[in-house]
Short mmCIF file of C-alpha atoms and ligand atoms in Angstrom, two decimals:
data_model
loop_
_atom_site.label_atom_id
_atom_site.label_comp_id
_atom_site.label_asym_id
_atom_site.label_seq_id
_atom_site.Cartn_x
_atom_site.Cartn_y
_atom_site.Cartn_z
CA UNK A 1 42.57 28.92 -153.97
CA UNK A 2 45.80 30.10 -155.57
CA UNK A 3 47.35 33.35 -154.43
CA UNK A 4 48.02 36.07 -156.98
CA UNK A 5 50.83 38.60 -157.01
CA UNK A 6 51.08 41.41 -159.52
CA UNK A 7 54.49 42.90 -160.22
CA UNK A 8 54.37 46.33 -161.85
CA UNK A 9 57.52 47.14 -163.84
CA UNK A 10 59.04 44.31 -165.86
CA UNK A 11 62.58 45.67 -165.74
CA UNK A 12 65.49 44.19 -163.84
CA UNK A 13 63.92 44.18 -160.37
CA UNK A 14 60.41 43.35 -161.52
CA UNK A 15 61.26 40.42 -163.77
CA UNK A 16 63.65 38.91 -161.21
CA UNK A 17 60.95 39.29 -158.55
CA UNK A 18 58.42 37.54 -160.78
CA UNK A 19 60.88 34.73 -161.41
CA UNK A 20 61.64 34.23 -157.71
CA UNK A 21 57.93 34.15 -156.81
CA UNK A 22 57.26 31.52 -159.46
CA UNK A 23 60.32 29.43 -158.55
CA UNK A 24 59.34 29.44 -154.88
CA UNK A 25 55.82 28.54 -155.98
CA UNK A 26 54.32 31.29 -153.88
CA UNK A 27 51.62 32.54 -156.24
CA UNK A 28 50.53 33.05 -159.81
CA UNK A 29 52.18 36.17 -161.17
CA UNK A 30 51.01 39.02 -163.40
CA UNK A 31 53.81 41.16 -164.80
CA UNK A 32 52.89 44.64 -166.06
CA UNK A 33 54.94 47.26 -167.90
CA UNK A 34 54.33 50.13 -170.29
CA UNK A 35 56.75 48.76 -172.87
CA UNK A 36 54.98 46.81 -175.55
CA UNK A 37 55.76 43.10 -175.56
CA UNK A 38 58.39 43.05 -172.83
CA UNK A 39 56.21 41.90 -169.92
CA UNK A 40 54.58 39.26 -172.12
CA UNK A 41 57.94 37.99 -173.35
CA UNK A 42 59.49 37.87 -169.89
CA UNK A 43 56.43 36.23 -168.35
CA UNK A 44 56.39 33.57 -171.05
CA UNK A 45 60.11 32.98 -170.63
CA UNK A 46 59.71 32.49 -166.84
CA UNK A 47 56.73 30.18 -167.37
CA UNK A 48 58.65 28.11 -169.92
CA UNK A 49 61.26 27.34 -167.25
CA UNK A 50 58.53 25.78 -165.10
CA UNK A 51 58.99 22.17 -166.13
CA UNK A 52 62.74 22.43 -165.42
CA UNK A 53 62.46 24.39 -162.18
CA UNK A 54 59.48 22.26 -161.18
CA UNK A 55 57.03 25.00 -160.41
CA UNK A 56 53.45 25.14 -161.36
CA UNK A 57 52.73 28.85 -161.17
CA UNK A 58 51.03 30.67 -163.98
CA UNK A 59 52.93 33.74 -165.14
CA UNK A 60 51.17 36.29 -167.35
CA UNK A 61 52.42 39.51 -168.84
CA UNK A 62 50.44 42.51 -170.01
CA UNK A 63 51.21 45.94 -171.36
CA UNK A 64 49.73 48.81 -169.41
CA UNK A 65 46.51 46.89 -168.98
CA UNK A 66 45.62 46.39 -165.36
CA UNK A 67 42.52 44.23 -165.63
CA UNK A 68 44.62 41.06 -165.43
CA UNK A 69 45.77 42.26 -161.99
CA UNK A 70 42.22 42.18 -160.66
CA UNK A 71 41.92 40.78 -157.14
CA UNK A 72 45.65 40.37 -156.58
CA UNK A 73 46.60 39.51 -153.01
CA UNK A 74 49.81 41.52 -153.28
CA UNK A 75 51.03 44.16 -155.73
CA UNK A 76 54.76 44.78 -155.85
CA UNK A 77 55.58 48.10 -157.52
CA UNK A 78 58.98 48.31 -159.19
CA UNK A 79 57.97 50.68 -162.00
CA UNK A 80 60.18 53.68 -162.51
CA UNK A 81 63.63 54.66 -163.57
CA UNK A 82 66.76 53.28 -161.94
CA UNK A 83 69.91 55.16 -160.97
CA UNK A 84 72.92 55.72 -163.20
CA UNK A 85 76.44 56.33 -161.85
CA UNK A 86 76.68 59.61 -159.95
CA UNK A 87 72.96 59.75 -159.21
CA UNK A 88 71.42 59.47 -155.77
CA UNK A 89 68.09 57.74 -155.20
CA UNK A 90 66.65 61.19 -154.50
CA UNK A 91 67.48 62.31 -158.07
CA UNK A 92 64.71 59.95 -159.22
CA UNK A 93 62.03 61.77 -157.21
CA UNK A 94 60.16 63.80 -159.83
CA UNK A 95 60.08 61.08 -162.51
CA UNK A 96 59.20 58.21 -160.23
CA UNK A 97 56.58 60.24 -158.35
CA UNK A 98 54.60 60.64 -161.58
CA UNK A 99 54.96 56.97 -162.43
CA UNK A 100 53.98 55.90 -158.90
CA UNK A 101 50.87 58.09 -158.98
CA UNK A 102 49.60 56.53 -162.21
CA UNK A 103 50.39 52.98 -161.07
CA UNK A 104 48.85 53.40 -157.60
CA UNK A 105 45.63 54.73 -159.13
CA UNK A 106 45.26 51.60 -161.25
CA UNK A 107 46.14 49.33 -158.32
CA UNK A 108 43.40 50.89 -156.19
CA UNK A 109 40.93 50.39 -159.04
CA UNK A 110 41.60 46.73 -159.85
CA UNK A 111 42.90 45.36 -156.57
CA UNK A 112 41.29 47.41 -153.80
CA UNK A 113 41.91 44.70 -151.19
CA UNK A 114 45.53 44.07 -152.06
CA UNK A 115 48.64 44.68 -149.99
CA UNK A 116 51.18 46.92 -151.71
CA UNK A 117 54.93 46.49 -151.46
CA UNK A 118 56.79 49.48 -152.93
CA UNK A 119 60.28 48.96 -154.35
CA UNK A 120 60.73 52.02 -156.60
CA UNK A 121 63.08 54.73 -155.32
CA UNK A 122 63.38 57.01 -153.51
CA UNK A 123 61.70 54.32 -151.49
CA UNK A 124 60.19 55.99 -148.46
CA UNK A 125 58.87 58.92 -150.50
CA UNK A 126 57.35 56.53 -153.05
CA UNK A 127 55.54 54.75 -150.19
CA UNK A 128 53.89 58.09 -149.38
CA UNK A 129 52.65 58.43 -152.93
CA UNK A 130 51.29 54.87 -152.96
CA UNK A 131 49.63 55.38 -149.56
CA UNK A 132 47.99 58.67 -150.53
CA UNK A 133 46.86 57.67 -154.00
CA UNK A 134 45.50 54.21 -153.15
CA UNK A 135 43.86 55.41 -149.94
CA UNK A 136 44.66 51.98 -148.47
CA UNK A 137 44.95 51.58 -144.71
CA UNK A 138 48.48 51.94 -143.39
CA UNK A 139 48.90 48.21 -142.73
CA UNK A 140 48.47 47.56 -146.47
CA UNK A 141 51.22 49.82 -147.83
CA UNK A 142 54.88 49.20 -147.08
CA UNK A 143 58.27 49.63 -148.64
CA UNK A 144 61.13 47.25 -149.26
CA UNK A 145 64.41 48.65 -148.00
CA UNK A 146 65.37 47.39 -144.56
CA UNK A 147 65.43 43.74 -145.62
CA UNK A 148 67.85 44.65 -148.42
CA UNK A 149 70.01 46.96 -146.30
CA UNK A 150 70.17 44.31 -143.54
CA UNK A 151 71.11 41.61 -146.06
CA UNK A 152 73.90 43.79 -147.40
CA UNK A 153 75.20 44.48 -143.89
CA UNK A 154 75.07 40.72 -143.20
CA UNK A 155 77.02 40.00 -146.40
CA UNK A 156 79.77 42.44 -145.42
CA UNK A 157 80.01 41.00 -141.88
CA UNK A 158 80.21 37.47 -143.31
CA UNK A 159 83.05 38.50 -145.64
CA UNK A 160 84.90 40.30 -142.85
CA UNK A 161 84.72 37.43 -140.36
CA UNK A 162 84.78 34.60 -142.89
CA UNK A 163 81.69 32.98 -141.37
CA UNK A 164 78.48 31.64 -142.83
CA UNK A 165 76.08 34.43 -143.70
CA UNK A 166 73.37 32.13 -142.31
CA UNK A 167 74.82 32.79 -138.84
CA UNK A 168 74.15 36.48 -139.13
CA UNK A 169 71.19 38.60 -138.04
CA UNK A 170 71.43 42.31 -138.69
CA UNK A 171 69.33 45.30 -137.87
CA UNK A 172 69.05 48.45 -140.00
CA UNK A 173 66.64 51.30 -139.28
CA UNK A 174 65.76 54.53 -141.04
CA UNK A 175 65.17 55.71 -144.58
CA UNK A 176 66.61 53.90 -147.61
CA UNK A 177 69.41 56.38 -148.25
CA UNK A 178 72.77 57.56 -147.05
CA UNK A 179 71.29 58.36 -143.63
CA UNK A 180 70.12 54.78 -142.94
CA UNK A 181 70.99 53.52 -139.46
CA UNK A 182 72.67 50.09 -139.23
CA UNK A 183 72.68 49.11 -135.55
CA UNK A 184 75.74 47.03 -134.59
CA UNK A 185 74.59 46.24 -131.05
CA UNK A 186 71.49 44.48 -132.43
CA UNK A 187 73.51 42.71 -135.14
CA UNK A 188 74.75 39.26 -134.21
CA UNK A 189 76.79 36.31 -135.41
CA UNK A 190 75.42 33.07 -133.94
CA UNK A 191 73.79 35.23 -131.28
CA UNK A 192 77.01 37.12 -130.45
CA UNK A 193 76.68 40.91 -130.91
CA UNK A 194 79.26 42.12 -133.45
CA UNK A 195 80.87 44.64 -131.04
CA UNK A 196 82.20 41.49 -129.26
CA UNK A 197 83.80 40.24 -132.46
CA UNK A 198 85.09 43.29 -134.31
CA UNK A 199 86.90 46.50 -133.32
CA UNK A 200 84.89 49.75 -133.61
CA UNK A 201 86.81 51.00 -136.66
CA UNK A 202 86.04 47.83 -138.66
CA UNK A 203 82.38 48.00 -137.66
CA UNK A 204 82.28 51.63 -138.77
CA UNK A 205 83.80 50.64 -142.14
CA UNK A 206 81.14 47.94 -142.64
CA UNK A 207 78.37 50.34 -141.62
CA UNK A 208 79.69 52.89 -144.10
CA UNK A 209 79.85 50.29 -146.89
CA UNK A 210 76.26 49.27 -146.09
CA UNK A 211 75.08 52.88 -146.43
CA UNK A 212 76.75 53.13 -149.82
CA UNK A 213 76.05 49.57 -150.96
CA UNK A 214 73.47 50.55 -153.57
CA UNK A 215 75.85 53.12 -155.10
CA UNK A 216 78.67 50.54 -155.12
CA UNK A 217 76.58 48.30 -157.40
CA UNK A 218 75.49 51.25 -159.59
CA UNK A 219 79.14 52.24 -160.12
CA UNK A 220 80.01 48.68 -161.15
CA UNK A 221 77.02 48.06 -163.41
CA UNK A 222 77.11 51.53 -165.00
CA UNK A 223 73.77 50.99 -166.76
CA UNK A 224 71.38 50.53 -163.85
CA UNK A 225 71.07 49.55 -160.22
CA UNK A 226 70.98 46.35 -158.17
CA UNK A 227 68.25 43.79 -158.70
CA UNK A 228 69.21 40.32 -157.45
CA UNK A 229 69.27 41.23 -153.75
CA UNK A 230 66.42 43.77 -154.04
CA UNK A 231 64.15 41.14 -155.62
CA UNK A 232 65.09 38.59 -152.92
CA UNK A 233 64.16 41.16 -150.27
CA UNK A 234 60.80 42.00 -151.86
CA UNK A 235 59.97 38.31 -152.17
CA UNK A 236 60.85 37.63 -148.51
CA UNK A 237 58.28 40.27 -147.54
CA UNK A 238 55.68 38.88 -149.96
CA UNK A 239 56.25 35.34 -148.66
CA UNK A 240 55.78 36.47 -145.04
CA UNK A 241 52.41 37.96 -146.02
CA UNK A 242 51.21 35.17 -148.33
CA UNK A 243 52.04 32.51 -145.75
CA UNK A 244 50.87 34.62 -142.78
CA UNK A 245 54.23 33.97 -141.17
CA UNK A 246 54.16 36.80 -138.57
CA UNK A 247 57.77 37.42 -139.51
CA UNK A 248 59.55 40.43 -138.08
CA UNK A 249 61.34 42.25 -140.88
CA UNK A 250 62.65 45.79 -141.19
CA UNK A 251 60.27 47.60 -143.56
CA UNK A 252 59.35 51.14 -144.46
CA UNK A 253 56.03 51.64 -142.68
CA UNK A 254 53.79 54.59 -141.88
CA UNK A 255 54.66 55.81 -138.40
CA UNK A 256 52.18 57.66 -136.24
CA UNK A 257 54.10 58.43 -133.09
CA UNK A 258 56.22 55.28 -132.93
CA UNK A 259 59.87 56.17 -132.29
CA UNK A 260 58.67 59.78 -131.84
CA UNK A 261 58.04 60.06 -135.61
CA UNK A 262 54.68 61.00 -137.11
CA UNK A 263 53.06 60.81 -140.54
CA UNK A 264 56.16 59.52 -142.31
CA UNK A 265 57.24 56.24 -143.91
CA UNK A 266 60.50 55.22 -142.26
CA UNK A 267 62.22 51.85 -141.87
CA UNK A 268 61.59 50.07 -138.57
CA UNK A 269 61.02 46.43 -137.57
CA UNK A 270 57.50 45.28 -138.35
CA UNK A 271 55.60 42.03 -138.02
CA UNK A 272 54.37 40.90 -141.46
CA UNK A 273 51.48 38.48 -141.79
CA UNK A 274 48.27 37.95 -143.70
CA UNK A 275 47.02 41.44 -142.88
CA UNK A 276 50.23 43.11 -144.01
CA UNK A 277 51.94 45.18 -141.32
CA UNK A 278 50.41 43.62 -138.22
CA UNK A 279 52.56 45.31 -135.62
CA UNK A 280 55.34 47.86 -135.45
CA UNK A 281 58.03 46.73 -133.06
CA UNK A 282 59.47 49.49 -130.90
CA UNK A 283 62.86 48.83 -129.37
CA UNK A 284 64.54 51.07 -126.85
CA UNK A 285 67.27 53.03 -128.59
CA UNK A 286 70.17 54.92 -127.10
CA UNK A 287 70.13 58.70 -127.43
CA UNK A 288 72.68 58.51 -130.23
CA UNK A 289 70.74 55.83 -132.14
CA UNK A 290 67.48 57.76 -131.75
CA UNK A 291 69.17 60.95 -133.02
CA UNK A 292 70.45 59.06 -136.10
CA UNK A 293 66.97 57.67 -136.76
CA UNK A 294 65.41 61.12 -136.47
CA UNK A 295 68.05 62.55 -138.79
CA UNK A 296 67.15 59.85 -141.32
CA UNK A 297 63.43 60.61 -140.89
CA UNK A 298 64.20 64.26 -141.55
CA UNK A 299 65.67 63.43 -144.95
CA UNK A 300 62.49 61.48 -145.79
CA UNK A 301 60.42 64.47 -144.68
CA UNK A 302 62.43 66.74 -146.96
CA UNK A 303 61.57 64.55 -149.95
CA UNK A 304 57.89 64.49 -148.99
CA UNK A 305 57.94 68.31 -148.79
CA UNK A 306 59.72 68.46 -152.17
CA UNK A 307 56.96 66.33 -153.66
CA UNK A 308 54.31 68.70 -152.31
CA UNK A 309 56.15 71.59 -153.97
CA UNK A 310 56.46 69.66 -157.25
CA UNK A 311 52.72 69.07 -157.25
CA UNK A 312 52.16 72.79 -156.63
N1 APR B 1 53.96 51.50 -165.53
C1 APR B 1 54.57 50.31 -165.57
N2 APR B 1 55.89 50.18 -165.76
C2 APR B 1 56.62 51.29 -165.91
C3 APR B 1 56.04 52.58 -165.87
C4 APR B 1 54.64 52.67 -165.66
N3 APR B 1 54.01 53.84 -165.61
N4 APR B 1 57.03 53.47 -166.04
C5 APR B 1 58.17 52.79 -166.19
N5 APR B 1 57.92 51.46 -166.11
C6 APR B 1 58.84 50.34 -166.25
C7 APR B 1 59.92 50.57 -167.31
O1 APR B 1 59.39 50.40 -168.62
C8 APR B 1 60.93 49.51 -166.95
O2 APR B 1 60.72 48.28 -167.63
O3 APR B 1 59.59 50.12 -165.07
C9 APR B 1 60.68 49.28 -165.44
C10 APR B 1 61.89 49.65 -164.60
O4 APR B 1 62.88 48.74 -164.89
P1 APR B 1 64.44 49.08 -164.91
O5 APR B 1 64.67 50.32 -165.71
O6 APR B 1 65.16 47.83 -165.31
O7 APR B 1 64.74 49.46 -163.41
P2 APR B 1 64.96 48.44 -162.18
O8 APR B 1 66.40 48.16 -162.05
O9 APR B 1 64.02 47.32 -162.30
O10 APR B 1 64.54 49.37 -160.96
C11 APR B 1 63.18 49.76 -160.78
O11 APR B 1 63.36 49.79 -158.41
O12 APR B 1 65.21 49.48 -157.07
C12 APR B 1 64.36 50.42 -157.64
O13 APR B 1 65.73 52.40 -157.91
C13 APR B 1 65.10 51.34 -158.59
O14 APR B 1 63.30 52.91 -158.90
C14 APR B 1 63.98 51.82 -159.48
C15 APR B 1 63.04 50.59 -159.52
#
């Protein structure tokens, strides 16, 4: 039986995600957007590349009509507005909260057994909305951030050391914002921790660039935010679930006491498999690392409190 993935939002991230899923032949794809025609056009365009790219996946588009998403295995939510230069992810809160609420309601209706991967920003806060509105168990709602932040950190290390990015494993914890916590001592090149290879001031510069990596792309693009790497990251998570890989990836997950954090979505390493988040991996952090993680969790909490105020 074929797997089915619905991607909500047929903008830059959503359409690229749909294309990657089809080209990796992971599942049939349903692409949904509120804009008339766009999801249908993009879905058809992706499908028409099938004979060249040699994939056999069906790709459908529909406008604000969720019945085609019925019984999806995974729903990836990218609906919302993207940042413009000078904006932080948090500036998107009020608009994207409303969009996420309406999307999550439909997802719960048509695909009550699905696993939801949230991509819309501000990421960790949007996971809360999806979790609350769908009513899904915590293993079935997660956010894509850590995979992207780790990939960006890896890219910067590869450029700095002029080594293959395939040699690099990185580790980033925390919320998907300026307070994220890249952890150099758990980041390695061919198994060698980067503090053995780079002086502290260069590591700090790479960590800083990683924290601001999303803004760097926004400043360059001027009309929107990143989508090639974000879609790759979302698809890596979807693939781990669809193939029941038991892959440990940094994801925004609902914490209930892990790392001393409760009732918040925050980025930590998690094992992804057929049941979604199958295990949260707790590593022993230094006092300083733990303080940075808690500081990051605090900024997520602030957004969650802001959302409560916005809802009255
Ligand atoms: N239902 C479905 N789609 C919606 C809805 C809705 N209620 N509201 C908006 N959309 C669609 C828009 O019509 C648009 O096509 O979401 C799409 C968003 O696409 P882009 O503007 O191209 O934004 P994108 O770059 O894809 O980013 C989407 O992901 O990375 C995050 O911060 C980013 O929150 C943003 C999201």
